[in-house]
Amino acid sequence: MIPLRFLLSAAPVLASAHDFSAPPDSSRQQNPSLVTRGEGFIRSPLNVLPNPAPPKLIRGRQNEVTIENQFTGTRYGVDIEVGTPGQKLTLILDTGSPDTWVNPTCDTANVPDDCRSFPVYDWSKSSSLNATRVTDILVYGKGNATIQYVRESVKIGGATVRNQVIGVALESHDIPLGILGLSPPIRGVNEYPYILDTMKDQKLINSRAFSMDLRTVNSPEGALIFGGVDTGKYIGSLAKLPMLPQNQTPRGADRYYVTMSGVGLTYPDGLVERSQELEVPVFLDSGGTLSRLPRRIYQAFASSFADTQYDPSTGFYFLDCNVADLEGSIDFYFGDKVINVPFNDFIWHVQGYCVLGVLPDDDGEPVLGDTFLRAAYVVFDQDNRNLHLAQAANCGSNIIAISTGPDAVPSATGRCTAPPPRPTSGNNNLDVTAERGPTATFTGVGPTGIDIGPGPVATRVSGTGPLGINPTGQSKAYSLKIDVWKAVVGALVVGLIM
């Protein structure tokens, strides 16, 4: 059943919420960057965000919106501007949730000092603000936010999205940055036009589609291209994988789910192990630092490395950091397409520790997070409900616009060539059915004060509770409220049918 979205009654706005009229000063400085647009796609610069220090500045890139590759691998960020005149903000890139919102509450963030190092949106300085009376509570895998919806100008790359509905946080917990949500509506019903919807409606892009290239942990660059594919960022062909229908996903959520048909490892000596044929639904979530897979796959990966130590308090497997320097990969199979994730990208480097980049999935929603996505070039096609995958690489830039129709995503072969193959020998002996216990237990003090991403959004509650911004433009505020109630009715109808 689809849960009913109901009205907030009188949830108080906490004193820890941002004072919208007096945002804190920020020492964060950014150089002007060259931003261009192409026919049917948008392109913008990228930064690196080391965690928790302020970001280094790197050269501009392509539409691509600023994906900021933190070397610790905890988050990927996108630089945008909100309001008129534009105010520069950094948001977490999240393919696991659909909503875009700004201004987290730093006092209750999991890394408060990191949160305070970023600028916030000051609505009182924007002439394009149109506040509504509608509020939401968004609950993520980790953390939550109470937001008030506004309509604002949002500049992403070289394009200005006019009158976009976004949230301004009244309070939030355990989330240090706002979120740029790019997933489908989780319950299959659009509560309002999301960023991709508005970009298409305003003819900034041809289809609700974007490509994502997070790059390796050693690269300061990544790319998010709305409405385009960069053939200079992958090897070979793009494999078209159908998204699972909502009624076939593990918990009935409409996410970027595809079927993973196998896993394996390629060892430094060339030995290739592969599991038996599998049918594991996995969804691709840029908001998750680590991947989460069925427990026996997680155990099989951990047991393949010598001298791993299991931390029962976190589920982390710690391993020798020298392993990251070895030639080898964790391999993921999708029919005929295999994505090889180098050890260095799958191992999470954090505070001097090295952690295997996978946790057990105990919630029934297997996830391929950043530890997988760093090695994959992915095109997310919402209109046709397909994902397109290829092995990520970097051999320049050649962006092609995504068109319309069932074959909107171009079938162009990537310009990059694979490195010379190493001699290998293979078998199907990676057993992912056996139960394996840890051989050693970690007894030290692990990483502290870290952020591993919000994870996928789980629930939401809409209403008209106390507001942080006085509503403006009543007709549009009530229009959005009507949109929400249409979504409620639609959800009830669908829920009765399911």
XYZ file of C-alpha atoms in Angstrom:
498
model
C 0.000 0.000 0.000
C 1.104 3.561 -0.627
C 1.192 5.510 2.651
C -1.188 8.444 3.000
C 0.425 11.873 3.015
C -1.271 13.762 5.844
C -1.209 17.287 7.257
C 1.149 18.502 9.953
C -0.764 19.929 12.837
C 1.481 22.147 14.956
C 5.065 20.883 14.913
C 7.146 23.718 16.435
C 10.000 25.251 14.513
C 13.035 24.534 16.691
C 15.310 27.298 17.857
C 18.200 25.482 16.195
C 16.778 26.121 12.747
C 18.603 28.629 10.557
C 17.865 32.309 11.023
C 16.983 33.021 7.409
C 17.562 36.745 7.751
C 21.129 36.453 9.018
C 23.131 33.689 7.360
C 26.604 33.110 8.779
C 29.583 34.564 6.980
C 31.534 32.139 4.863
C 35.235 32.171 4.193
C 34.700 29.884 1.252
C 35.868 31.652 -1.921
C 35.379 30.473 -5.476
C 36.958 31.762 -8.645
C 34.671 32.619 -11.547
C 34.487 29.589 -13.791
C 33.851 29.301 -17.469
C 30.365 27.904 -17.988
C 28.952 26.889 -21.350
C 25.832 25.256 -22.688
C 25.150 23.175 -25.751
C 22.033 22.478 -27.756
C 19.877 20.341 -25.479
C 22.354 19.877 -22.633
C 23.819 21.887 -19.751
C 27.405 22.055 -18.602
C 29.176 23.593 -15.573
C 32.395 23.483 -13.476
C 33.431 20.985 -10.769
C 35.198 21.318 -7.431
C 36.817 18.925 -5.004
C 35.406 18.847 -1.472
C 37.867 17.267 0.901
C 36.068 16.344 4.086
C 35.813 18.250 6.358
C 38.196 20.992 5.162
C 37.128 23.641 2.622
C 37.428 22.533 -1.017
C 40.356 22.997 -3.298
C 39.578 24.845 -6.490
C 40.031 23.144 -9.818
C 39.581 24.119 -13.409
C 36.121 24.406 -14.893
C 34.478 21.584 -16.766
C 31.385 20.799 -18.648
C 27.628 20.672 -18.094
C 28.204 18.856 -15.876
C 27.266 20.388 -12.912
C 29.858 20.697 -10.311
C 30.328 17.292 -8.880
C 32.734 17.594 -6.054
C 34.678 14.403 -5.524
C 35.731 14.176 -1.928
C 38.865 12.108 -1.662
C 37.463 10.419 1.411
C 34.601 9.336 -0.813
C 31.864 10.364 1.554
C 29.854 12.737 -0.633
C 29.621 14.170 -4.107
C 28.461 17.752 -4.327
C 26.956 20.010 -6.950
C 27.453 23.780 -7.049
C 24.317 25.767 -7.875
C 22.997 29.307 -7.492
C 19.637 30.066 -5.906
C 17.641 33.303 -6.044
C 18.014 36.659 -7.778
C 20.782 37.700 -7.635
C 22.180 34.198 -7.483
C 23.564 32.894 -4.191
C 26.164 30.136 -4.551
C 25.433 26.923 -2.642
C 26.770 23.369 -2.592
C 24.322 20.462 -2.438
C 24.783 16.713 -2.092
C 24.121 14.921 -5.385
C 21.538 12.241 -4.611
C 20.049 9.750 -7.071
C 18.219 8.095 -4.167
C 15.721 10.899 -3.497
C 13.676 13.304 -5.671
C 13.518 16.489 -3.561
C 15.878 19.449 -3.720
C 16.313 21.522 -0.568
C 18.788 23.933 1.039
C 19.947 25.266 4.438
C 20.530 22.292 6.757
C 20.626 23.007 10.502
C 24.319 22.892 11.352
C 23.853 22.652 15.128
C 22.242 19.231 14.674
C 24.321 18.048 11.708
C 26.524 14.993 12.137
C 29.590 17.103 11.227
C 28.624 20.613 12.434
C 31.899 22.391 11.617
C 31.884 21.030 8.077
C 28.275 22.178 7.691
C 29.138 25.705 8.852
C 31.934 26.001 6.296
C 29.366 26.211 3.477
C 27.257 29.258 2.565
C 23.502 29.279 3.144
C 20.611 30.742 1.185
C 19.309 34.102 2.468
C 15.766 34.306 1.143
C 15.387 37.952 2.232
C 17.937 38.982 -0.408
C 16.185 37.329 -3.341
C 13.719 39.175 -5.564
C 12.515 35.926 -7.206
C 11.350 34.178 -4.018
C 7.751 32.958 -3.985
C 7.089 31.171 -0.690
C 4.259 28.680 -0.231
C 2.380 27.446 2.835
C 3.324 23.815 2.224
C 5.772 21.967 4.473
C 7.240 18.472 4.404
C 9.172 16.158 6.678
C 11.667 14.172 4.600
C 13.091 11.079 6.290
C 16.266 9.606 4.793
C 18.176 6.419 5.497
C 20.269 8.633 7.764
C 18.856 11.926 8.996
C 15.738 13.976 8.270
C 14.668 17.472 7.301
C 11.561 19.570 7.851
C 11.255 21.911 4.882
C 9.035 24.697 3.616
C 8.508 24.793 -0.125
C 9.292 27.902 -2.115
C 9.454 28.690 -5.819
C 12.812 30.116 -6.835
C 15.242 30.630 -9.670
C 17.901 27.927 -9.646
C 21.001 28.172 -11.818
C 22.702 24.874 -12.615
C 25.623 25.021 -14.972
C 24.880 27.608 -17.616
C 21.089 27.297 -17.343
C 18.580 29.103 -15.149
C 15.588 27.026 -14.102
C 12.791 29.489 -13.411
C 10.146 29.147 -10.724
C 11.520 25.808 -9.502
C 9.954 24.295 -6.383
C 12.633 23.638 -3.758
C 12.608 23.227 -0.005
C 14.143 25.540 2.603
C 14.922 23.645 5.799
C 13.173 24.761 8.976
C 15.205 22.165 10.839
C 17.247 19.096 9.961
C 19.216 16.377 11.698
C 22.381 14.461 10.755
C 22.677 16.033 7.295
C 25.480 18.601 6.752
C 24.498 19.853 3.287
C 21.306 20.428 1.349
C 20.368 17.897 -1.316
C 19.919 17.960 -5.085
C 17.504 15.064 -5.629
C 17.417 13.388 -9.046
C 15.485 10.162 -8.437
C 12.025 9.325 -9.748
C 9.161 9.990 -7.314
C 9.656 7.223 -4.745
C 5.980 6.239 -4.597
C 5.382 6.660 -8.315
C 3.428 9.929 -7.937
C 4.926 13.359 -8.672
C 4.070 15.590 -5.715
C 5.259 18.596 -7.746
C 7.594 19.222 -10.728
C 11.108 18.147 -9.753
C 14.296 19.611 -11.244
C 14.376 17.263 -14.250
C 10.667 17.855 -14.949
C 11.117 21.619 -14.992
C 14.265 21.487 -17.117
C 12.352 19.521 -19.742
C 9.230 21.705 -19.502
C 11.336 24.839 -19.984
C 13.100 23.180 -22.958
C 16.528 23.303 -21.375
C 16.900 19.583 -22.109
C 15.010 17.295 -24.480
C 14.327 14.399 -22.110
C 14.319 13.747 -18.403
C 17.746 12.160 -18.580
C 21.243 12.867 -17.287
C 24.635 11.181 -17.222
C 26.966 10.866 -14.273
C 30.692 10.266 -14.070
C 32.013 10.421 -10.507
C 35.636 9.624 -11.462
C 38.171 7.774 -9.336
C 39.214 8.682 -5.804
C 42.478 10.030 -7.221
C 40.722 12.431 -9.589
C 39.443 15.847 -8.527
C 36.939 15.851 -11.368
C 33.552 14.417 -11.940
C 30.735 15.297 -14.275
C 26.967 15.569 -14.208
C 25.485 16.302 -17.626
C 21.788 17.091 -17.836
C 20.434 16.045 -21.222
C 23.759 14.791 -22.583
C 26.257 11.932 -22.848
C 30.036 12.429 -22.958
C 31.610 9.728 -25.144
C 35.040 10.821 -23.919
C 34.302 9.389 -20.473
C 33.736 5.685 -21.054
C 34.982 2.559 -22.789
C 33.011 0.526 -25.319
C 29.238 0.510 -25.639
C 26.566 1.625 -23.212
C 24.538 -1.362 -22.016
C 20.829 -0.545 -21.813
C 19.301 -1.975 -18.625
C 15.564 -1.642 -17.946
C 14.574 -0.133 -14.612
C 12.520 -2.553 -12.560
C 8.817 -1.687 -12.391
C 7.792 -0.300 -9.031
C 5.790 -3.412 -8.160
C 8.918 -5.554 -8.647
C 11.308 -3.585 -6.434
C 12.161 -5.049 -3.015
C 10.093 -2.602 -0.948
C 7.779 -1.136 -3.558
C 9.763 2.083 -4.021
C 10.274 3.493 -7.514
C 14.040 3.884 -7.679
C 16.864 3.387 -10.182
C 16.708 -0.397 -9.760
C 18.300 -2.788 -12.252
C 19.125 -6.487 -12.054
C 22.668 -7.498 -11.148
C 23.446 -10.936 -12.605
C 26.696 -11.702 -10.812
C 29.684 -10.514 -8.790
C 33.327 -11.469 -8.785
C 36.951 -10.513 -8.194
C 39.995 -10.154 -10.404
C 43.119 -10.800 -8.342
C 46.548 -9.190 -8.891
C 47.893 -12.481 -10.319
C 45.192 -12.513 -12.993
C 42.881 -15.065 -11.390
C 39.225 -14.200 -12.038
C 36.546 -15.553 -9.741
C 32.877 -15.154 -10.547
C 29.762 -16.115 -8.661
C 27.039 -18.297 -9.964
C 24.304 -16.559 -11.967
C 22.313 -14.199 -9.751
C 19.192 -12.057 -9.959
C 19.792 -9.357 -7.384
C 17.820 -6.102 -7.697
C 20.180 -3.200 -6.923
C 19.607 0.519 -7.119
C 22.253 3.095 -7.956
C 22.514 5.717 -5.240
C 25.055 8.548 -5.415
C 23.948 9.660 -1.944
C 25.407 6.528 -0.352
C 29.140 6.416 0.328
C 29.287 2.625 0.553
C 27.469 -0.126 -1.292
C 25.064 -2.374 0.594
C 24.622 -5.913 -0.675
C 23.039 -9.153 0.556
C 24.948 -10.378 3.588
C 26.489 -13.432 1.948
C 27.886 -11.385 -0.953
C 29.319 -8.955 1.611
C 30.879 -11.879 3.494
C 32.264 -13.422 0.289
C 34.017 -10.153 -0.630
C 35.469 -9.763 2.868
C 36.770 -13.338 3.006
C 38.578 -12.874 -0.311
C 41.113 -10.527 1.319
C 43.736 -11.649 3.805
C 43.907 -10.267 7.341
C 40.599 -8.388 7.314
C 39.305 -7.313 10.721
C 35.577 -7.052 11.395
C 34.163 -4.219 13.493
C 30.875 -5.477 15.006
C 29.810 -1.946 16.004
C 29.765 -0.620 12.424
C 29.888 -3.657 10.136
C 33.113 -2.293 8.597
C 35.808 -4.673 7.438
C 39.211 -3.025 7.921
C 42.056 -4.160 5.723
C 45.693 -3.394 4.991
C 45.913 -0.146 2.991
C 48.619 -1.692 0.800
C 45.858 -3.723 -0.851
C 44.591 -0.523 -2.494
C 47.856 -0.278 -4.441
C 47.505 -3.737 -5.982
C 46.199 -4.354 -9.487
C 42.869 -6.032 -9.051
C 39.172 -5.285 -9.033
C 35.774 -6.071 -7.582
C 33.584 -7.029 -10.528
C 29.864 -6.490 -11.072
C 27.952 -8.221 -13.875
C 24.823 -6.998 -15.642
C 24.131 -9.545 -18.365
C 26.970 -9.175 -20.872
C 28.286 -5.963 -19.297
C 30.854 -6.099 -16.513
C 31.998 -3.105 -14.472
C 35.424 -3.608 -12.909
C 35.946 -1.468 -9.817
C 39.681 -1.168 -9.019
C 40.603 -2.045 -5.444
C 41.679 1.555 -4.864
C 38.204 2.848 -5.741
C 36.266 0.176 -3.851
C 38.300 0.618 -0.687
C 37.216 3.595 1.393
C 40.188 5.668 2.584
C 39.207 7.552 5.720
C 41.272 9.017 8.582
C 44.223 6.733 7.928
C 42.077 3.592 7.780
C 41.106 1.484 4.813
C 37.611 0.030 4.837
C 36.127 -2.433 2.359
C 33.476 -0.413 0.529
C 30.486 -2.615 1.250
C 28.130 -3.205 4.162
C 25.464 -5.871 4.611
C 21.993 -4.966 3.385
C 19.736 -5.630 6.337
C 16.889 -3.390 5.149
C 15.927 -5.283 2.006
C 17.151 -2.579 -0.422
C 20.500 -3.557 -2.008
C 22.429 -0.441 -3.059
C 25.369 0.215 -5.352
C 26.753 3.427 -3.889
C 29.779 5.568 -4.600
C 32.215 2.675 -4.186
C 30.652 1.212 -7.361
C 29.729 4.422 -9.164
C 33.308 5.701 -9.236
C 34.101 3.052 -11.864
C 30.883 3.308 -13.895
C 29.650 5.810 -16.469
C 25.883 5.886 -16.011
C 23.078 7.461 -18.015
C 19.793 7.750 -16.095
C 16.845 7.911 -18.512
C 13.655 8.577 -16.552
C 11.448 9.053 -19.608
C 12.167 5.572 -20.965
C 12.893 3.958 -17.595
C 16.332 2.711 -18.588
C 19.823 2.949 -17.150
C 22.819 2.777 -19.498
C 26.125 1.516 -18.104
C 29.721 1.461 -19.307
C 33.196 1.261 -17.789
C 34.272 4.800 -16.860
C 37.471 6.269 -18.311
C 38.823 9.659 -19.335
C 40.083 10.482 -22.827
C 38.868 14.022 -23.375
C 35.342 15.287 -23.886
C 32.760 14.829 -26.629
C 29.230 15.622 -25.488
C 26.219 14.456 -27.489
C 22.729 15.680 -26.633
C 20.102 13.147 -25.583
C 17.080 13.475 -27.864
C 13.507 12.242 -27.403
C 11.650 8.984 -27.933
C 12.467 5.371 -27.042
C 16.025 5.618 -28.417
C 16.729 9.056 -26.964
C 20.056 8.047 -25.422
C 22.621 7.844 -28.242
C 24.162 4.424 -28.803
C 27.575 5.965 -29.524
C 30.603 3.902 -28.564
C 32.905 5.487 -26.026
C 36.061 7.076 -27.398
C 38.263 5.591 -24.708
C 40.110 2.327 -25.228
C 40.630 -0.305 -22.596
C 44.170 -0.846 -21.290
C 46.001 -3.923 -22.633
C 44.514 -7.023 -20.996
C 46.552 -8.861 -18.405
C 46.841 -12.633 -18.647
C 43.951 -14.098 -16.673
C 42.536 -17.437 -15.697
C 38.948 -17.750 -14.622
C 36.457 -19.905 -12.796
C 33.043 -19.670 -11.207
C 34.211 -20.459 -7.684
C 33.149 -17.334 -5.790
C 30.481 -18.880 -3.609
C 27.989 -16.254 -2.476
C 25.618 -18.773 -0.890
C 27.770 -19.835 2.047
C 27.612 -18.231 5.485
C 31.041 -16.928 6.518
C 32.023 -15.526 9.873
C 34.881 -13.055 10.444
C 38.333 -14.484 11.096
C 39.485 -11.529 13.212
C 37.796 -8.745 15.166
C 38.805 -5.087 15.087
C 39.518 -3.838 18.622
C 40.837 -0.335 17.936
C 39.088 3.018 17.686
C 37.751 3.504 14.172
C 37.026 6.680 12.172
C 35.021 9.343 13.968
C 33.132 12.464 12.922
C 32.478 11.199 9.407
C 29.560 11.576 7.033
C 28.634 8.601 4.872
C 25.775 10.310 3.044
C 22.063 10.538 3.784
C 21.116 7.362 1.925
C 17.800 6.998 0.128
C 14.731 8.912 1.158
C 12.239 6.655 2.899
C 9.116 8.602 3.861
C 7.585 12.052 3.720
C 4.758 13.852 5.513
C 3.196 16.918 3.884
C 1.230 19.638 5.559
C 0.720 23.311 6.315
C 2.416 23.646 9.698
C 4.332 26.640 11.146
C 6.409 28.421 8.535
C 9.865 29.988 8.553
C 9.167 32.288 5.588
C 6.016 34.367 5.213
C 4.138 33.148 2.127
C 4.169 35.355 -0.966
C 2.170 35.117 -4.151
C -0.888 33.450 -2.607
C -2.234 32.029 -5.838
C 0.932 30.039 -6.453
C 1.098 28.905 -2.837
C -2.415 27.550 -3.010
C -1.677 26.089 -6.428
C 1.138 24.005 -4.941
C -1.095 22.998 -2.057
C -3.683 21.774 -4.572
C -0.909 19.871 -6.364
C -0.085 18.119 -3.087
C -3.695 17.172 -2.457
C -3.965 15.825 -6.016
C -0.970 13.649 -5.173
C -2.725 12.473 -1.978
C -5.840 11.484 -3.913
C -3.759 9.804 -6.594
C -1.782 7.890 -3.984
C -4.971 6.689 -2.315
C -6.384 5.495 -5.622
C -3.198 3.659 -6.539
C -2.953 2.263 -3.030
C -6.465 0.833 -3.272
C -5.621 -0.769 -6.595
C -2.301 -2.325 -5.457
